[in-house]
Coordinates of C-alpha atoms in Angstrom, one line a residue:
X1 CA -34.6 -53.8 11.8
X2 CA -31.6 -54.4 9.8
X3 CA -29.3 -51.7 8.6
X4 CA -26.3 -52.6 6.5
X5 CA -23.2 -50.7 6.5
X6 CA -23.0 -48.1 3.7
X7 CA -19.2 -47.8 2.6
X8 CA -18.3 -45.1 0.2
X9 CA -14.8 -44.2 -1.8
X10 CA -13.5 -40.8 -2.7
X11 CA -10.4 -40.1 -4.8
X12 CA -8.3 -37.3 -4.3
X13 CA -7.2 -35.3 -6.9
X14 CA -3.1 -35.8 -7.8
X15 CA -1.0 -33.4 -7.0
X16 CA 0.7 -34.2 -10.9
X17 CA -0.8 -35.6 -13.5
X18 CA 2.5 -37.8 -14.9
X19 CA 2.5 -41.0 -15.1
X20 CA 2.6 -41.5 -11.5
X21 CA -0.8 -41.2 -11.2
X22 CA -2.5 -44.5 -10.2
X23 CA -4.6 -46.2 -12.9
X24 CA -8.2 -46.9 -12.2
X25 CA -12.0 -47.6 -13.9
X26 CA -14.9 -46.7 -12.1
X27 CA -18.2 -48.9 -13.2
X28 CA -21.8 -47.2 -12.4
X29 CA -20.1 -45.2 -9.8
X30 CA -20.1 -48.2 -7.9
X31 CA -16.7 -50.6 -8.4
X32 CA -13.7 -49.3 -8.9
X33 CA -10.7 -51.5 -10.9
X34 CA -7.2 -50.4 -9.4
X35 CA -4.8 -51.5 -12.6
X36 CA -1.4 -52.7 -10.8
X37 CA 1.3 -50.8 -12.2
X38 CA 4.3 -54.0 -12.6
X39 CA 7.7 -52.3 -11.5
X40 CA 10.4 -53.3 -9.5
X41 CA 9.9 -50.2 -7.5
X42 CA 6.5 -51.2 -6.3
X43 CA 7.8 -55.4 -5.2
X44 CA 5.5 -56.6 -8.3
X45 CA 6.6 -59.7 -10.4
X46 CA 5.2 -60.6 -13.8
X47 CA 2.5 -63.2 -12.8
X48 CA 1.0 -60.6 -10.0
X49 CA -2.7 -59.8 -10.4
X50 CA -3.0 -56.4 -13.1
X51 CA -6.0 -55.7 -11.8
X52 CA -8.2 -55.3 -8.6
X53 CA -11.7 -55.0 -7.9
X54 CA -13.7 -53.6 -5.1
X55 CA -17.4 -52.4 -4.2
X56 CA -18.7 -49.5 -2.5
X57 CA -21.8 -47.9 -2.6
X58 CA -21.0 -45.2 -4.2
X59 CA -17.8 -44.1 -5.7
X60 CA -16.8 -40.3 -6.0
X61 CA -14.0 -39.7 -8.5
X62 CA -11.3 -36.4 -8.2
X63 CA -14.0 -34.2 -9.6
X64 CA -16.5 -34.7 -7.3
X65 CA -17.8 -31.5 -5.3
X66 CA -18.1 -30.9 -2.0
X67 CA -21.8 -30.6 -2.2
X68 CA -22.4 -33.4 -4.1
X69 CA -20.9 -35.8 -1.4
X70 CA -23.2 -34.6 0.9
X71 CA -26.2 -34.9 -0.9
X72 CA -25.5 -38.9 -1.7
X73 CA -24.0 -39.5 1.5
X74 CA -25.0 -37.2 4.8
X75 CA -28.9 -36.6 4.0
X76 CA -30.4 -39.9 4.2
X77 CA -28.2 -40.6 7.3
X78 CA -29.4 -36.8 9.0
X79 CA -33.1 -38.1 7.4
X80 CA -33.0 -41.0 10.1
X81 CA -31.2 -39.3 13.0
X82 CA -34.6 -36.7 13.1
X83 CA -36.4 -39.6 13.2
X84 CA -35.0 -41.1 16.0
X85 CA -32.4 -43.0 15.0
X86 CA -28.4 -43.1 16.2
X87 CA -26.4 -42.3 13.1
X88 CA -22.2 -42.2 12.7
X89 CA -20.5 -41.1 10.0
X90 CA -17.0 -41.6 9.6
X91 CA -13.9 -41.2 7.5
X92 CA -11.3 -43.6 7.2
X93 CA -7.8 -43.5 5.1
X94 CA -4.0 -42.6 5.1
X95 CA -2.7 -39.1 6.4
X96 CA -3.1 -36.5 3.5
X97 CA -5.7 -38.5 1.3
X98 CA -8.7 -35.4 2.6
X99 CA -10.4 -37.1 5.3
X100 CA -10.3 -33.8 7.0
X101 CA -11.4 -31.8 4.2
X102 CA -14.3 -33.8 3.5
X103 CA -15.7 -33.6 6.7
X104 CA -14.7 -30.0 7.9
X105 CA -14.2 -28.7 4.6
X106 CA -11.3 -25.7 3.4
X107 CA -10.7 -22.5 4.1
X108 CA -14.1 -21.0 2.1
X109 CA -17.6 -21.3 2.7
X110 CA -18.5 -22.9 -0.7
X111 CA -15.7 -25.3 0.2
X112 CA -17.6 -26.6 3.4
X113 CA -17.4 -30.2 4.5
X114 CA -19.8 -32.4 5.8
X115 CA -20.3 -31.4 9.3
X116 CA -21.1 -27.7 9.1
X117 CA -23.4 -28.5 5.8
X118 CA -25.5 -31.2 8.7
X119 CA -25.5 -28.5 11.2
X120 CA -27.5 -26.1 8.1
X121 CA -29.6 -29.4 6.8
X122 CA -30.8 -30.1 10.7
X123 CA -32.0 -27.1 11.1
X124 CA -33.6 -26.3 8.3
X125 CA -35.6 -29.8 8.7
X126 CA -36.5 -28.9 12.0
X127 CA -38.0 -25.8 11.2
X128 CA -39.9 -28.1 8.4
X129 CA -41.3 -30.7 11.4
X130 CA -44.1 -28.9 12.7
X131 CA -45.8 -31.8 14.5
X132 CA -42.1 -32.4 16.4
X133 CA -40.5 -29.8 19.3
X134 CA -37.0 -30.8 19.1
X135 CA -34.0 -29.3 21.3
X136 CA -29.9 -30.1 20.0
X137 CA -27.5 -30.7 22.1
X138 CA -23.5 -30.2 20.9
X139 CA -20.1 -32.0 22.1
X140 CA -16.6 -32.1 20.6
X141 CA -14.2 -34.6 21.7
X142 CA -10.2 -35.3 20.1
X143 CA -8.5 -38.4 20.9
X144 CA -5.0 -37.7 21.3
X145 CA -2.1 -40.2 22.0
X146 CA -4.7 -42.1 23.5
X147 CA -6.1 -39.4 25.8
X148 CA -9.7 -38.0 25.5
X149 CA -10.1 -33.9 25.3
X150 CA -13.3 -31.8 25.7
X151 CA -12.4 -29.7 22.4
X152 CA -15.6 -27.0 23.4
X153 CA -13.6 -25.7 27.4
X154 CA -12.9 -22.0 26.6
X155 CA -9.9 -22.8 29.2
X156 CA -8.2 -24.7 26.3
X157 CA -7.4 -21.4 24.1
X158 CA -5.3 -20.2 26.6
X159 CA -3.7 -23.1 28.6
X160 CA -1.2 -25.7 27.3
X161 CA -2.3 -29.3 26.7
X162 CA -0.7 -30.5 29.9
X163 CA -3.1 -28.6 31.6
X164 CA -6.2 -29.8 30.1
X165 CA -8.6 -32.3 32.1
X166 CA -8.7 -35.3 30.5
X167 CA -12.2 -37.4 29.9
X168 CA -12.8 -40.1 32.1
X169 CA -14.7 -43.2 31.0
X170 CA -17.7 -44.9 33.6
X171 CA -20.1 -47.3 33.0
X172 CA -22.7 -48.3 34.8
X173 CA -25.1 -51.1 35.6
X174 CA -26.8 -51.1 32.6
X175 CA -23.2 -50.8 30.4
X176 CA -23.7 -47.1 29.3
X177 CA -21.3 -45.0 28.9
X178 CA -20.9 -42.0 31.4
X179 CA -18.0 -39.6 30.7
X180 CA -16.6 -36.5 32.8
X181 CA -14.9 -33.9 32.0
X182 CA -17.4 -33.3 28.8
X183 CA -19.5 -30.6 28.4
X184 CA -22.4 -30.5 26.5
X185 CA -24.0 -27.0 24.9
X186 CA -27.4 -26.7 24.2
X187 CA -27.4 -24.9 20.5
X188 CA -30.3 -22.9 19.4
X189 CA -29.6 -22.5 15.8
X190 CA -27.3 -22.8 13.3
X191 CA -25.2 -20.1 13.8
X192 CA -24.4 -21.0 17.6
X193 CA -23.4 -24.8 16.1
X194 CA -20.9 -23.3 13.8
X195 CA -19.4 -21.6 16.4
X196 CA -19.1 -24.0 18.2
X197 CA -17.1 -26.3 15.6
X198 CA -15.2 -23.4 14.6
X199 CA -13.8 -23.4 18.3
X200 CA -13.3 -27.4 18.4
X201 CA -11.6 -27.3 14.8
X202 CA -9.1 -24.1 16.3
X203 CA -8.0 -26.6 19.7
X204 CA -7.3 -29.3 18.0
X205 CA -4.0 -30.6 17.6
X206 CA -2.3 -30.4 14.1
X207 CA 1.3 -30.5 12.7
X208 CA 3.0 -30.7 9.7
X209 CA 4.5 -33.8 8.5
X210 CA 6.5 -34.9 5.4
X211 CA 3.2 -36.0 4.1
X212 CA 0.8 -33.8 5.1
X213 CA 1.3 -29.9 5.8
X214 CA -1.5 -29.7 8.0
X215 CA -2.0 -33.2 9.8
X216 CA -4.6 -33.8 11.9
X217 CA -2.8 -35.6 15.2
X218 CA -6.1 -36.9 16.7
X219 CA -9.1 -38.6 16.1
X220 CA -12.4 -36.0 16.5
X221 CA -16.0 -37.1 16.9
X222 CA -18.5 -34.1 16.8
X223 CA -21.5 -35.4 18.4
X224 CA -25.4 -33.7 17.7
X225 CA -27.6 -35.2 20.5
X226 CA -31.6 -35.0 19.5
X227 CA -34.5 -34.7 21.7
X228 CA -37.9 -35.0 19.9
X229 CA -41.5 -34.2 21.4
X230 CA -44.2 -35.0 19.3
X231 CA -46.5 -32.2 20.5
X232 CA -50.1 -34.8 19.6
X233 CA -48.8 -37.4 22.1
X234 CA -47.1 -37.9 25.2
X235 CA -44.1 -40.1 23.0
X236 CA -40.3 -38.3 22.7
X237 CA -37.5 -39.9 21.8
X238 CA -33.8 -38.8 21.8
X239 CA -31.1 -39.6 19.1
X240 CA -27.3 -39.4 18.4
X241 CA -25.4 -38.5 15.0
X242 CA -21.5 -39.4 15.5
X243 CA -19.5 -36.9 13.3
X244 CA -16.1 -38.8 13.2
X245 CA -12.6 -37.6 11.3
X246 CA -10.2 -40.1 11.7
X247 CA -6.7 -39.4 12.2
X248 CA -4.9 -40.9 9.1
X249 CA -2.3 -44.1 9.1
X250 CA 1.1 -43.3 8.3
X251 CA 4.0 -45.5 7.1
X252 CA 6.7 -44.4 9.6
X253 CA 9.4 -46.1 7.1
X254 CA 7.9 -43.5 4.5
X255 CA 7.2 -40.6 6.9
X256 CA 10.5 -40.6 8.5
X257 CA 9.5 -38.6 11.3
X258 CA 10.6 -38.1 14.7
X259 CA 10.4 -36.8 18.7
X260 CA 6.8 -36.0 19.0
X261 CA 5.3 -36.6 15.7
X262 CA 6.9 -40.7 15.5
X263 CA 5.1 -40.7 19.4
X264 CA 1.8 -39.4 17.5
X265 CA 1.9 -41.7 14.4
X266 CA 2.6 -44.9 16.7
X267 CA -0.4 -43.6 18.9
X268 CA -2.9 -43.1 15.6
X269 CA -1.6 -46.7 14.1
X270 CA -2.5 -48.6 17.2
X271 CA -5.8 -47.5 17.5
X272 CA -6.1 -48.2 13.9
X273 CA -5.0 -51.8 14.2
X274 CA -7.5 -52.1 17.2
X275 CA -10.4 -50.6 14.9
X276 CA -9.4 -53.7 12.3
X277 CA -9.8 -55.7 15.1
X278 CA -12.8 -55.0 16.3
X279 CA -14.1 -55.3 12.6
X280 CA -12.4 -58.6 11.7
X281 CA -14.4 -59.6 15.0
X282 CA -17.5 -58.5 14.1
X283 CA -17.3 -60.5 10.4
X284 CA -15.9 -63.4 12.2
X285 CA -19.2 -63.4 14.0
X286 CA -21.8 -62.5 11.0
X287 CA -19.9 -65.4 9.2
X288 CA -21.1 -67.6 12.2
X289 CA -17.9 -68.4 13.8
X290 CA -18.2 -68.7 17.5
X291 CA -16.6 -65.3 18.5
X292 CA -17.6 -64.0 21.7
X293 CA -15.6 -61.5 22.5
X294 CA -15.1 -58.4 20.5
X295 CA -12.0 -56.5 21.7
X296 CA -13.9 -53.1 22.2
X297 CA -11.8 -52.1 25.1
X298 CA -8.4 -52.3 23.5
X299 CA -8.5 -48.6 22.6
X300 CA -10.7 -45.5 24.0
X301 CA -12.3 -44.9 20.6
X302 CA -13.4 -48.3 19.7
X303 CA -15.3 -48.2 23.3
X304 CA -16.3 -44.8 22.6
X305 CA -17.8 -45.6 19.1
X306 CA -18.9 -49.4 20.3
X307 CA -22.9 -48.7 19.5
X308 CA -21.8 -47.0 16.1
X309 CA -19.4 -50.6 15.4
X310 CA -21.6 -53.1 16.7
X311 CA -24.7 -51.5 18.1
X312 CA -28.0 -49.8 18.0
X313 CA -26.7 -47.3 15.4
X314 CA -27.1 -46.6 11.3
X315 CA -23.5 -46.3 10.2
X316 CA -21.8 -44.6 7.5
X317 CA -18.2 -44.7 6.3
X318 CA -16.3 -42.9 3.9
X319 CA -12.8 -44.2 2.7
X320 CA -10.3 -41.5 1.0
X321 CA -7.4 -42.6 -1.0
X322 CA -4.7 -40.5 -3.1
X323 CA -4.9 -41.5 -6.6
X324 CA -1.0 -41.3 -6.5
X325 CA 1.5 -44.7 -7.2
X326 CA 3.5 -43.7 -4.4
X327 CA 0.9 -44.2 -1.9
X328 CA -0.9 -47.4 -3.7
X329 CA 0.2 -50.2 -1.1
X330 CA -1.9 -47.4 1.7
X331 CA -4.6 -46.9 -0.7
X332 CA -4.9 -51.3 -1.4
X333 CA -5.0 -51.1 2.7
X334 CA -8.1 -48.7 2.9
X335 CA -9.7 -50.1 -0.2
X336 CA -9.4 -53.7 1.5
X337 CA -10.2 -52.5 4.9
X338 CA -13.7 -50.9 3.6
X339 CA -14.7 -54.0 1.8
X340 CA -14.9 -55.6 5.5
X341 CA -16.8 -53.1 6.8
X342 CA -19.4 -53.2 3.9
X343 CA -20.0 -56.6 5.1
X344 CA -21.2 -55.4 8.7
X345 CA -24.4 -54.5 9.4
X346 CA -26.6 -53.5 12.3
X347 CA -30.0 -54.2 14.8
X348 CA -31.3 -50.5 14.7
X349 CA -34.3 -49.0 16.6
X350 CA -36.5 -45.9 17.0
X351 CA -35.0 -44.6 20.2
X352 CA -38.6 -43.9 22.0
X353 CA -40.1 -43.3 24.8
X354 CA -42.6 -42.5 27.5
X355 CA -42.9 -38.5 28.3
X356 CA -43.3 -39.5 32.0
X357 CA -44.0 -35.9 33.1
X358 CA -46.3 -35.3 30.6
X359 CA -48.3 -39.0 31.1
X360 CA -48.5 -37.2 34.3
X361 CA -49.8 -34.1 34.2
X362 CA -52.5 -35.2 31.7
X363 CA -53.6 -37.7 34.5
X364 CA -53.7 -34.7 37.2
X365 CA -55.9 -32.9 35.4
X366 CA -58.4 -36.2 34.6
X367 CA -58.1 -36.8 38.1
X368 CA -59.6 -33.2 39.3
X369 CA -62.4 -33.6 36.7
X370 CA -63.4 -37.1 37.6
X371 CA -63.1 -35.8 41.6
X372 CA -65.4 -32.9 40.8
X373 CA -68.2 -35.3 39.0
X374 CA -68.0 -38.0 41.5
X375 CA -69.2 -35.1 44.4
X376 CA -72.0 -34.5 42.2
X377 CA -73.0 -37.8 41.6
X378 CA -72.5 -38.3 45.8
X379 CA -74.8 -35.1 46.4
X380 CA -77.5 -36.2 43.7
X381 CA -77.6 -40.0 45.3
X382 CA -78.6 -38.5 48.8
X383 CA -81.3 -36.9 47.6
X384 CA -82.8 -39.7 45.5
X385 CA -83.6 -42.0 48.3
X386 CA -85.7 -39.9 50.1
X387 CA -87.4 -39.1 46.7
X388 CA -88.0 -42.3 46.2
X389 CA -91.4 -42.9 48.1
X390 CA -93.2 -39.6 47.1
X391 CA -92.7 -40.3 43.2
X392 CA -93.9 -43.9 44.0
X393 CA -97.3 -42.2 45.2
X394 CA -97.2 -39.5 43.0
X395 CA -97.1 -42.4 40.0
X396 CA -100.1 -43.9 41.5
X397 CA -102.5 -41.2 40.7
X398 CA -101.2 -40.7 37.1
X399 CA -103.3 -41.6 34.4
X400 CA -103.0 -44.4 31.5
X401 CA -102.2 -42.9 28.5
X402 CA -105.2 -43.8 26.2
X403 CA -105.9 -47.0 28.7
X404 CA -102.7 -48.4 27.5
X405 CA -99.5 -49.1 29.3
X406 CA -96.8 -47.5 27.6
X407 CA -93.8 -49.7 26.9
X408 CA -90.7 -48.5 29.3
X409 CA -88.3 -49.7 26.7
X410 CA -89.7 -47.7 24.1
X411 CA -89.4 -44.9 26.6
X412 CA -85.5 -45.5 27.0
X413 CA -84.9 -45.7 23.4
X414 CA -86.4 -42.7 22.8
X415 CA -84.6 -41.1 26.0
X416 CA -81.3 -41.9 24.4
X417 CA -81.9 -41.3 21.0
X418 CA -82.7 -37.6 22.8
X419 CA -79.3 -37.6 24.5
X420 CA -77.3 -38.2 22.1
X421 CA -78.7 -36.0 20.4
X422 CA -80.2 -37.8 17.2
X423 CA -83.4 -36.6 17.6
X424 CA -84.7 -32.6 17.7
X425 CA -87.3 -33.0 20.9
X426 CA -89.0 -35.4 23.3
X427 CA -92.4 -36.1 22.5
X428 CA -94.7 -37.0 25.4
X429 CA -98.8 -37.5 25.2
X430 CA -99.0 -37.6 28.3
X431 CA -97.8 -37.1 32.4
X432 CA -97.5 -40.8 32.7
X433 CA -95.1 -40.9 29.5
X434 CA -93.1 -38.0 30.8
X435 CA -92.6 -39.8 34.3
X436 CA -91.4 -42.8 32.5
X437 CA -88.7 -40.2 30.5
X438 CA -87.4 -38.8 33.6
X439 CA -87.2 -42.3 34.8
X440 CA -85.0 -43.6 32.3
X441 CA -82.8 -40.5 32.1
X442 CA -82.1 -41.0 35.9
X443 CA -81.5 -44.4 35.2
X444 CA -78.8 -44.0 31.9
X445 CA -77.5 -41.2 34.5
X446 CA -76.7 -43.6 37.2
X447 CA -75.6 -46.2 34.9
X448 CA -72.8 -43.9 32.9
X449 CA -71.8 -42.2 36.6
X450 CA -70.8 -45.9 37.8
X451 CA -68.7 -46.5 34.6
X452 CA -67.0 -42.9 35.5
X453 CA -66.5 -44.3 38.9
X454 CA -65.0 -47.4 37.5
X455 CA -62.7 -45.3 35.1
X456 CA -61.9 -43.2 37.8
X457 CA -60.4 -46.1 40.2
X458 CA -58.8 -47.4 37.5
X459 CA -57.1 -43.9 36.6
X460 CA -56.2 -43.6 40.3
X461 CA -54.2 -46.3 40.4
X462 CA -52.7 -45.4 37.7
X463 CA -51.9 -42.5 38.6
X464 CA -50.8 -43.7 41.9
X465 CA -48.0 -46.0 39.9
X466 CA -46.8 -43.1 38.1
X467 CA -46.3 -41.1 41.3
X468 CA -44.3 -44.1 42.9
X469 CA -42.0 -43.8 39.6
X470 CA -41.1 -40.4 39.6
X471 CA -40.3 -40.5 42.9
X472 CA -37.8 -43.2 42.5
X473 CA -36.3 -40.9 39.5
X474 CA -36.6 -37.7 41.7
X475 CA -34.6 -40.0 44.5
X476 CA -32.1 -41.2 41.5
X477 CA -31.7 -37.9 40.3
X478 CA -30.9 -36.4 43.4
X479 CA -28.8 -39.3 44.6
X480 CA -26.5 -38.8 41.3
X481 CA -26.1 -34.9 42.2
X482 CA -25.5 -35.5 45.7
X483 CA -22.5 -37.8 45.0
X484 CA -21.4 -36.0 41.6
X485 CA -21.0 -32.7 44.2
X486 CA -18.9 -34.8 47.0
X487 CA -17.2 -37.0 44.9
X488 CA -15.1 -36.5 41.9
X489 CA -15.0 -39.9 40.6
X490 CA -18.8 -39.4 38.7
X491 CA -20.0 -36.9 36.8
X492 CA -23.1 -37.1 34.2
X493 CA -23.0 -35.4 31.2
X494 CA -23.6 -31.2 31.9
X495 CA -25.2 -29.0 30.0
X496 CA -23.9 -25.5 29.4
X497 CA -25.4 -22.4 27.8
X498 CA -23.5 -21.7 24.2
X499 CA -20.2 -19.9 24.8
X500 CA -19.3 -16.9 23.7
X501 CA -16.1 -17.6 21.4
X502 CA -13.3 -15.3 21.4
X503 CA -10.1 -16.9 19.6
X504 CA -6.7 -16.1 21.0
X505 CA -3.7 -17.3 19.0
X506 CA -1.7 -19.4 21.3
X507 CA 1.9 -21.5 20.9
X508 CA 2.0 -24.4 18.8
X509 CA 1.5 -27.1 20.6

């Protein structure tokens, strides 16, 4: 089905409240007018548009609380990713407009952003689901200068980032996306998850810059992989939810930094133009234009997030702006920027499938029973041919019942109506009558035992197919670990236990 792309705004609160403050309406909580301020200062002319207007799904003004943006925009996402469905959120904007503090949140508990308030809202749903087993699965990743870094290796407290292994990109056949060098924790509740962001949030790299005290230097994507079993079928199915924080643009003119931090900015603005790429592409080809190729590959996070772009995913943005005149040519950038991404949308699907091993073991165990009753049907078919000519005599010296044959489909009517139980008792008048019953329940016998004979093949094969399948997987399986052991090129996602954090203050990077 078809999922358009939801596109919210938030304002952040100005740091004064003179008449530097950008001037803005908000309709419904839906569009907001940005009023042009004309001044020489800002390049504007007297016949420039006073006024701009743009659409969102929901607008959040300077006042709105923390809560309150995850109510409107994180639960119905989390709602579908239990369900089965890939979700991404992410948050878009200029360095210093609270990208960061939406989604991580401050300092205090109350002030919480949107990721540790999903790790609380997931598991409180899960404990809700009682027809669902589900297991969660964490990773934290930073893209930094174009480099990808597991954010969750203890190793990276304590050793300096030119020491840290960088993720490598596969794909294979089938053009998923393998990456090594990730590790993936299995987390058992919420507390373990929090930790575990905590840690990520402590790694990652920040400075300070002339417009932002505490910039985040890298893009992050904090990834909660599902795996559902509905416990009344043999269906599972497993989902994604994309946590992503953005690293914000920066106007190096405006910035005026240098050494390291100019190397960062250039590194965040080029994967920021290639993100605008990718989207231009992607309304190019909704508008019908014959576009092909979508420039994915130009950066590692637009290949990374390439099912949340353009794929089998239920995506989410969030713009931030600051509501200050000094920044207003960034903020018309984001505010123009979001309006092409509202214009995307998305083919979505459950993510299901087939419990193999369970399909299995349910056949097994049909298989023994079915095995058991067709010995009993052989052992009781032995016996009956040699049976055969003594109840033939035997049926010759039995009376008539009253002088009247006695009508054998009667007899069978009456004979099932008995077996299935719908009636108490048989009722017999006579040893001819009770002949004919023992008759006809031989004869429903013989007749249901060849349908269970029938199922039985039928099962078999079955069975036999599913057999031939998992061993092809068992072969896979162990082909994979065989070369991911002698080879270091491969290596499939691994699964670790939850760490044990202990944070050691280290040198700025």
């Amino acid at each position: 089905m078809k999922s358009q792309f939801e596109v919210y705004l938030r304002l952040k609160p100005s740091n004064n409240q003179s008449q530097n403050a950008m001037q803005y309406q908000i309709y419904q909580n839906k569009k907001l007018q940005v009023l042009l301020p004309k001044h020489v200062k800002f390049g504007m002319i007297n016949h420039t548009r006073d006024n701009l207007d743009f659409n969102f799904t929901h607008v959040f003004d300077q006042k709105s609380s923390q809560e309150h943006v995850f109510t409107n925009v994180t639960t119905p996402v989390i709602n579908s990713f239990l369900d089965g469905y890939n979700a991404t959120i992410f948050a878009y904007g200029q360095t210093g407009s609270g990208k960061t503090y939406t989604m991580s949140g401050a300092e205090t508990w109350q002030l919480r952003g949107i990721v540790p308030r999903a790790l609380s809202y997931i598991f409180d749903e899960i404990d809700k689901r009682n027809k669902f087993e589900y297991k969660i699965y964490i990773s934290f990743m930073e893209i930094y200068n174009e480099n990808a870094y597991d954010l969750l290796e203890k190793k990276h407290l304590e050793t300096p980032l030119e020491q840290w292994n960088k993720i490598a990109l596969f794909e294979d056949d089938q053009n998923n996306i393998h990456l090594k060098n990730l590790s993936i924790h299995q987390c058992n509740n919420e507390q373990e998850g929090i930790d575990l962001l905590m840690m990520g949030n402590f790694i990652r790299q920040v400075s300070s810059t002339p417009m932002n005290q505490s910039s985040s230097r890298s893009h992050c994507i904090f990834t909660v992989t599902l795996e559902g079993y509905e416990t009344s079928s043999e269906t599972c199915f497993v989902s994604k939810l994309h946590l992503v924080d953005l690293a914000g643009s920066e106007r190096i003119s405006k910035s005026q930094v240098e050494g390291n931090l100019l190397n960062e900015a250039k590194y965040i603005n080029l994967s920021l133009t290639y993100l605008e790429q990718v989207i231009i592409a992607l309304n190019e080809r909704m508008k019908g234009a014959n576009r092909q190729h979508i420039p994915y590959r130009n950066s590692l996070m637009t290949t990374l997030l390439k099912d949340s772009l353009g794929g089998n995913c239920k995506t989410v943005m969030i713009a931030t702006i600051s509501s200050e005149n000094d920044n207003i040519e960034e903020s018309l950038s984001t505010l123009r920027f979001s309006q092409r991404v509202g214009q995307l949308e998305n083919e979505i699907r459950r993510n299901e499938k087939v419990d193999l091993e369970a399909v299995v073991k349910r056949l097994e165990q049909e298989k023994l029973v079915l095995i058991r009753e067709l010995e009993q049907y052989q052992r009781g078919g032995a016996s009956t041919s040699s049976n055969k000519k003594n109840q033939q005599q035997q049926q010759n010296l039995l009376p008539q019942s009253n002088g009247q044959p006695i009508s054998q489909k009667d007899v069978q009517e009456k004979v099932e109506l008995y077996l299935n139980e719908r009636i108490p008792m048989l009722d017999v008048k006579s040893i001819e009558e009770t002949q004919k019953c023992f008759e006809a329940m031989k004869d429903l016998y013989n007749t249901r035992m060849k349908e269970y004979v029938t199922e039985l093949t039928f099962i078999s094969e079955k069975l036999q197919k599913y057999d031939e399948i998992l061993t092809r997987k068992k072969e896979q399986s162990s082909f994979l670990e065989q070369k991911e052991n002698s080879s270091p090129e491969v290596e499939i996602y691994r699964r670790n236990e939850s760490p044990q954090i202990t944070f050691k203050k280290r040198a700025n990077q």
